[in-house]
Structure formats: structure tokens, C-alpha cells
PDB file of C-alpha atoms in Angstrom:
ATOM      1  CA  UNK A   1     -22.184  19.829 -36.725  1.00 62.00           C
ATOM      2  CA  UNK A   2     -21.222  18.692 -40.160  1.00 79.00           C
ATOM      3  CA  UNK A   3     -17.760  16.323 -40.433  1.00 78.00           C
ATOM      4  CA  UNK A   4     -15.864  14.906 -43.064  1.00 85.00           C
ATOM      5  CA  UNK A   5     -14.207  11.785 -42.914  1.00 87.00           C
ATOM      6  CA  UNK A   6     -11.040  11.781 -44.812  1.00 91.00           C
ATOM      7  CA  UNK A   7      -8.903   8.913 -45.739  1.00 92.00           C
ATOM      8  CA  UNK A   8      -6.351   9.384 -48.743  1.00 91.00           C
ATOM      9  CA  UNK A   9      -5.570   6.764 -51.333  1.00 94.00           C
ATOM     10  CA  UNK A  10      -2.144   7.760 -50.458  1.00 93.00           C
ATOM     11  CA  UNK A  11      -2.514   6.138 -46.964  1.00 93.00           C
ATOM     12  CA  UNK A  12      -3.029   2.796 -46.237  1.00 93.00           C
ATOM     13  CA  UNK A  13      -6.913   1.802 -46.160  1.00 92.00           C
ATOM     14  CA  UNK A  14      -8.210   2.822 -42.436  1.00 91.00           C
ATOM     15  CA  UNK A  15      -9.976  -0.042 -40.751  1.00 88.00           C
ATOM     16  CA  UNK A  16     -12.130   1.198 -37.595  1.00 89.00           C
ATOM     17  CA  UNK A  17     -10.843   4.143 -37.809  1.00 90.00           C
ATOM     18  CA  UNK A  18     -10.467   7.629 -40.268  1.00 91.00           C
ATOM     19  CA  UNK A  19      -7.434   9.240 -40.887  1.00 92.00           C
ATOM     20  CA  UNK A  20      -8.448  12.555 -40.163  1.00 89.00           C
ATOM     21  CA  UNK A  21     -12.028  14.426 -39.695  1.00 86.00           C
ATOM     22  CA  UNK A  22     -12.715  18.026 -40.621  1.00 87.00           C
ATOM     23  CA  UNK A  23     -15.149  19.223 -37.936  1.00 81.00           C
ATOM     24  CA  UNK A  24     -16.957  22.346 -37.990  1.00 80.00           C
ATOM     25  CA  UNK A  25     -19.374  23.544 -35.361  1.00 74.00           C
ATOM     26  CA  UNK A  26     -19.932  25.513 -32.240  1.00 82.00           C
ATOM     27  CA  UNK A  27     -19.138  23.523 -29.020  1.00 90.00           C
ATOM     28  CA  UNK A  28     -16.283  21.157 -27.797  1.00 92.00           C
ATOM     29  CA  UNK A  29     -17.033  18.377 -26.114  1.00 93.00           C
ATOM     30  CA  UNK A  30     -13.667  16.740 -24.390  1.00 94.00           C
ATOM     31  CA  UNK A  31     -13.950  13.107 -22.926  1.00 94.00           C
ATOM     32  CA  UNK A  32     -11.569  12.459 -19.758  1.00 95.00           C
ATOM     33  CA  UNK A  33     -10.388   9.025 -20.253  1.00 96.00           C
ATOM     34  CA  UNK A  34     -12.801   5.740 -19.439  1.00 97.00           C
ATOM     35  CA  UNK A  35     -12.149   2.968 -18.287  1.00 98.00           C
ATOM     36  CA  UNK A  36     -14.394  -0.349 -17.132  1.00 98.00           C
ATOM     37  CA  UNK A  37     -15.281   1.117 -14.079  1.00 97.00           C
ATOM     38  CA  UNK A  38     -19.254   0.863 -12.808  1.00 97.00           C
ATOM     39  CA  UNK A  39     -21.569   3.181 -10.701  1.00 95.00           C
ATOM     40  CA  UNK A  40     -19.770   2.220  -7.503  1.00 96.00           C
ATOM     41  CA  UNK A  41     -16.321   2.851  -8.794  1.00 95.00           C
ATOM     42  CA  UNK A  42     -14.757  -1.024  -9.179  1.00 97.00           C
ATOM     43  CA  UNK A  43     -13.769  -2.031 -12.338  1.00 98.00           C
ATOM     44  CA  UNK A  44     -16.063  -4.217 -14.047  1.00 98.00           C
ATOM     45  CA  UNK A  45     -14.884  -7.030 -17.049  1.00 98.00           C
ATOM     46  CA  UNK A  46     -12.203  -9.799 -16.820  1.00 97.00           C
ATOM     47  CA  UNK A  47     -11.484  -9.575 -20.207  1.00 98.00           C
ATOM     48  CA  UNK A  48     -10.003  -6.888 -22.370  1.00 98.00           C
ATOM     49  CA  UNK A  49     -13.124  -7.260 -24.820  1.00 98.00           C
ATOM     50  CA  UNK A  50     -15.643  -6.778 -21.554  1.00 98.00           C
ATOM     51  CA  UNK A  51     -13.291  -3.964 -20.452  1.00 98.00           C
ATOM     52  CA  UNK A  52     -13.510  -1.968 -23.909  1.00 98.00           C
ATOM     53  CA  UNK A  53     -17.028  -2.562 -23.864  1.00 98.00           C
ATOM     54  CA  UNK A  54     -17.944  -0.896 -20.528  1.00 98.00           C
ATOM     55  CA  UNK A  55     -15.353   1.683 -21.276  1.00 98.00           C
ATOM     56  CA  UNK A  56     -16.688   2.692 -24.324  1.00 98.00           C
ATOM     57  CA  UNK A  57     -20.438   2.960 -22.764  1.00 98.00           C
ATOM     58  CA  UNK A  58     -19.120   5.133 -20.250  1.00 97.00           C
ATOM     59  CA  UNK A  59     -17.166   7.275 -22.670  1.00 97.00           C
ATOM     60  CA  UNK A  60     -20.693   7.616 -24.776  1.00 97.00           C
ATOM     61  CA  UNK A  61     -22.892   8.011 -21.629  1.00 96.00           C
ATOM     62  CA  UNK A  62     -20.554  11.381 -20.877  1.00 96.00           C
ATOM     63  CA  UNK A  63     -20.460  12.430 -24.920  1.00 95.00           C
ATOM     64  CA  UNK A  64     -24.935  11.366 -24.507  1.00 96.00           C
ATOM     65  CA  UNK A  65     -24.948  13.892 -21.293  1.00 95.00           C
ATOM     66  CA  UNK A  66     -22.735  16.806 -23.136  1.00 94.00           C
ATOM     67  CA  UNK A  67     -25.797  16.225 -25.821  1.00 94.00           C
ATOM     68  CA  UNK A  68     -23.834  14.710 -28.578  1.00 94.00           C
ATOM     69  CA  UNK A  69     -23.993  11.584 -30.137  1.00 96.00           C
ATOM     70  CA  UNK A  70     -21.135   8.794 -31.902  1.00 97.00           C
ATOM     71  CA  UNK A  71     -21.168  10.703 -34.724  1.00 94.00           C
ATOM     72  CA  UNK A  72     -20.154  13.897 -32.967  1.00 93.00           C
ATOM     73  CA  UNK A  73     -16.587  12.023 -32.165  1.00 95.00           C
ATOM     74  CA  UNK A  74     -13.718  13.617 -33.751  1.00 94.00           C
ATOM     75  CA  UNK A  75     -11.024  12.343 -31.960  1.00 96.00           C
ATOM     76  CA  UNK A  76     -10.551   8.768 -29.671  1.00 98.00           C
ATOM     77  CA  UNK A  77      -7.270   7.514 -28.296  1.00 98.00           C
ATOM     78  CA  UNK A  78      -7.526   4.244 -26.796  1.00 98.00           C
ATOM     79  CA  UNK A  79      -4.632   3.203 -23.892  1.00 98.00           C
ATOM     80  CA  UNK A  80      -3.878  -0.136 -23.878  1.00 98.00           C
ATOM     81  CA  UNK A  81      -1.843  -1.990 -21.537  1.00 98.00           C
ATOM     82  CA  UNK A  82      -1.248  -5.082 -23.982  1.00 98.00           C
ATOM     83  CA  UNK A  83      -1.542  -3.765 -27.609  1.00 98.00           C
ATOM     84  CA  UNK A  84      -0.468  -7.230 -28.646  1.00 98.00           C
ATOM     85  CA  UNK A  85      -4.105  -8.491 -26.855  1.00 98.00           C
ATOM     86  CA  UNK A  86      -5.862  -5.411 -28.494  1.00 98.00           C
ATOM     87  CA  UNK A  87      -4.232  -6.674 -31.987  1.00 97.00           C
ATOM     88  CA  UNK A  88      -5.268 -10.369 -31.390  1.00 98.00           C
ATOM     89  CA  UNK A  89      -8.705  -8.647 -30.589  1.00 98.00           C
ATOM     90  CA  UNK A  90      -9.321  -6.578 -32.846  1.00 97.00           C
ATOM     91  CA  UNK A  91     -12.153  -7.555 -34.949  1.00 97.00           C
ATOM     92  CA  UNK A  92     -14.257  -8.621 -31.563  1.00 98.00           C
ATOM     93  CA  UNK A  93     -13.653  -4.807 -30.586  1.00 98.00           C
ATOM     94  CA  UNK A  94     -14.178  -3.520 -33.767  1.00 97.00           C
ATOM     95  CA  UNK A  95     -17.505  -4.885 -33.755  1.00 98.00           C
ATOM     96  CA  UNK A  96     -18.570  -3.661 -30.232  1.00 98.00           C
ATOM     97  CA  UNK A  97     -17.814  -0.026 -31.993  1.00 98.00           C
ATOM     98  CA  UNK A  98     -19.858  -0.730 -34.530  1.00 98.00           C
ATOM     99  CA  UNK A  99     -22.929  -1.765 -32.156  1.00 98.00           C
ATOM    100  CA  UNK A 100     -22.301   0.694 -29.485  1.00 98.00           C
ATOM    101  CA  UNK A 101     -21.143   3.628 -31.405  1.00 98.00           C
ATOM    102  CA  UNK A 102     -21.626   3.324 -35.562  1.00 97.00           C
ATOM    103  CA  UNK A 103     -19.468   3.087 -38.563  1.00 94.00           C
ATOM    104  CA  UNK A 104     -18.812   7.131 -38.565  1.00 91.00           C
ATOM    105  CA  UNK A 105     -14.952   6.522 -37.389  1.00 93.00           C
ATOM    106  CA  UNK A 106     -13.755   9.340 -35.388  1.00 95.00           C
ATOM    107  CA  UNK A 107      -9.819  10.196 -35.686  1.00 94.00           C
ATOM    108  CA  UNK A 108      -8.308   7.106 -33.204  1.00 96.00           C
ATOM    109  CA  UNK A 109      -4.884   6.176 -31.722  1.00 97.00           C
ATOM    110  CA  UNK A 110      -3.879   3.520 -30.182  1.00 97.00           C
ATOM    111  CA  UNK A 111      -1.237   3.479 -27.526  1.00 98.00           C
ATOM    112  CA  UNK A 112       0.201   1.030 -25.052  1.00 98.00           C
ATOM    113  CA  UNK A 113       1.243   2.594 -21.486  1.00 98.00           C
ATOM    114  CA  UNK A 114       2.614   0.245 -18.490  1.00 98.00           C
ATOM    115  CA  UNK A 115      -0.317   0.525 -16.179  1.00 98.00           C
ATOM    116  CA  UNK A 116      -3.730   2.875 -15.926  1.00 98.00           C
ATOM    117  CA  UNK A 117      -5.428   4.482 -12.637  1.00 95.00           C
ATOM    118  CA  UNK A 118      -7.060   1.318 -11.682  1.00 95.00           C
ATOM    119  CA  UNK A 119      -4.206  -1.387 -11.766  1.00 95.00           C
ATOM    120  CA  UNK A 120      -7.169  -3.551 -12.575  1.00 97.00           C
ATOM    121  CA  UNK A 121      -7.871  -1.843 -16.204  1.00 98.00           C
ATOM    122  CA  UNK A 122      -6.997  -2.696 -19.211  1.00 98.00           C
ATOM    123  CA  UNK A 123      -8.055  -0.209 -21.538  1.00 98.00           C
ATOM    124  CA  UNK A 124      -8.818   3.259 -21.080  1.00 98.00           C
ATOM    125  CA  UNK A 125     -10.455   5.543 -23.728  1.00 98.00           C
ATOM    126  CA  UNK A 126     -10.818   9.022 -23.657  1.00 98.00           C
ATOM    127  CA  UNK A 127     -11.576  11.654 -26.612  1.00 97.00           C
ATOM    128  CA  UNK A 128     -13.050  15.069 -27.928  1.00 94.00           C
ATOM    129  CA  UNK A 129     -15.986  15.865 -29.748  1.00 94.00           C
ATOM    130  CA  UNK A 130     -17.909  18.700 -31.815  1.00 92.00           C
ATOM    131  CA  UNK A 131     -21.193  19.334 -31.623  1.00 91.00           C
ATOM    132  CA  UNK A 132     -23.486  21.820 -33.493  1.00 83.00           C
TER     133      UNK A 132
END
């Protein structure tokens, strides 16, 4: 797969995230949405931070067992039930993508809904991605 990241002066700078990416390659790979929840189903994390994390390793364990990789992501919308919390942490999140996933920002969104599967989660993330 080859991608290109593109971010236009005319935008604001993109932090954590690209303004659009220009995929090209042969299979799509679409995420269902992640949340915190382990093996045996329970949601795992009592903080939004913990709950991203564990989301976002199960979001990349289904992208790793499609065969892709982080930098295969072309598109990520995370739900939040508190943007305001996701705001305040931001940069702690930001770094967890950076450890778990890279710096090669897929297309992301960020939206706030009222409630997720699990009443227990806090974030949920789900995505699509294009492999070669």
C-alpha cells in the first residue's frame, strides 16, 4: 500500500491526526468499533486514558489479524462519551498512539455520543484500513 498524508497550509496545523490520506492498494480492511473490553468480554480500565489504551490494542490486534499494520490506517473515528475528558486528556492519549500505533496519523474524528454498548465504556474506536 502506498499513502499520502495530506495536511494543507490552508488548514489549521493537524495534531495527532492528518487531514486527509490518499490510499491506494488492493484490500479494505474495516475495523468494527473497540472498546476496553478483555478476552472474557468485561470492560477493562477505570480511566478514560486505560480505556483508550485497551481499545486501541484491540482495534490493532483485529487490523494485526487482517495482516496490516498502524500504518495501513486510513481512517479512525474515536466515540467519546465526555469529549471535554478526551480534551483535558489529550496529550496522555496522544502519546499512547504514538507508542502503540506510530506517528503515521490516519484520517481521525472525534465524536461525543450519550452512551456506548457497554454502559461501562468510555471510548470506543473503530476504523478502515488499506492494505497492499
Amino acid at each position: 500500500m502506498s499513502t499520502e498524508r495530506v495536511n494543507p497550509p490552508e488548514l489549521s496545523p493537524p495534531t495527532g491526526f492528518s487531514h486527509a490520506v490518499v490510499a491506494s492498494g488492493s484490500r479494505l480492511v474495516f475495523l468494527a468499533g473497540q472498546t476496553a473490553l478483555d478476552t472474557d468480554g468485561k470492560v477493562v480500565g477505570r480511566t478514560l486514558p486505560e480505556q483508550f489504551e485497551r481499545a486501541l490494542t484491540n482495534l490493532l490486534a483485529a487490523l494485526t489479524a487482517a495482516g496490516g499494520t498502524p500504518s495501513d490506517l486510513a481512517r479512525v473515528t474515536v466515540y467519546a462519551t465526555d469529549v471535554e475528558a478526551y480534551r483535558t486528556h489529550a496529550s496522555e492519549l496522544g502519546r499512547t498512539w504514538r507508542e502503540l500505533a506510530g506517528r503515521d496519523y490516519p484520517a481521525m474524528a472525534v465524536v461525543e455520543v450519550v452512551r456506548l454498548w457497554d454502559a461501562e465504556a468510555m471510548v470506543e474506536l473503530d476504523g478502515f484500513a488499506v492494505l497492499p
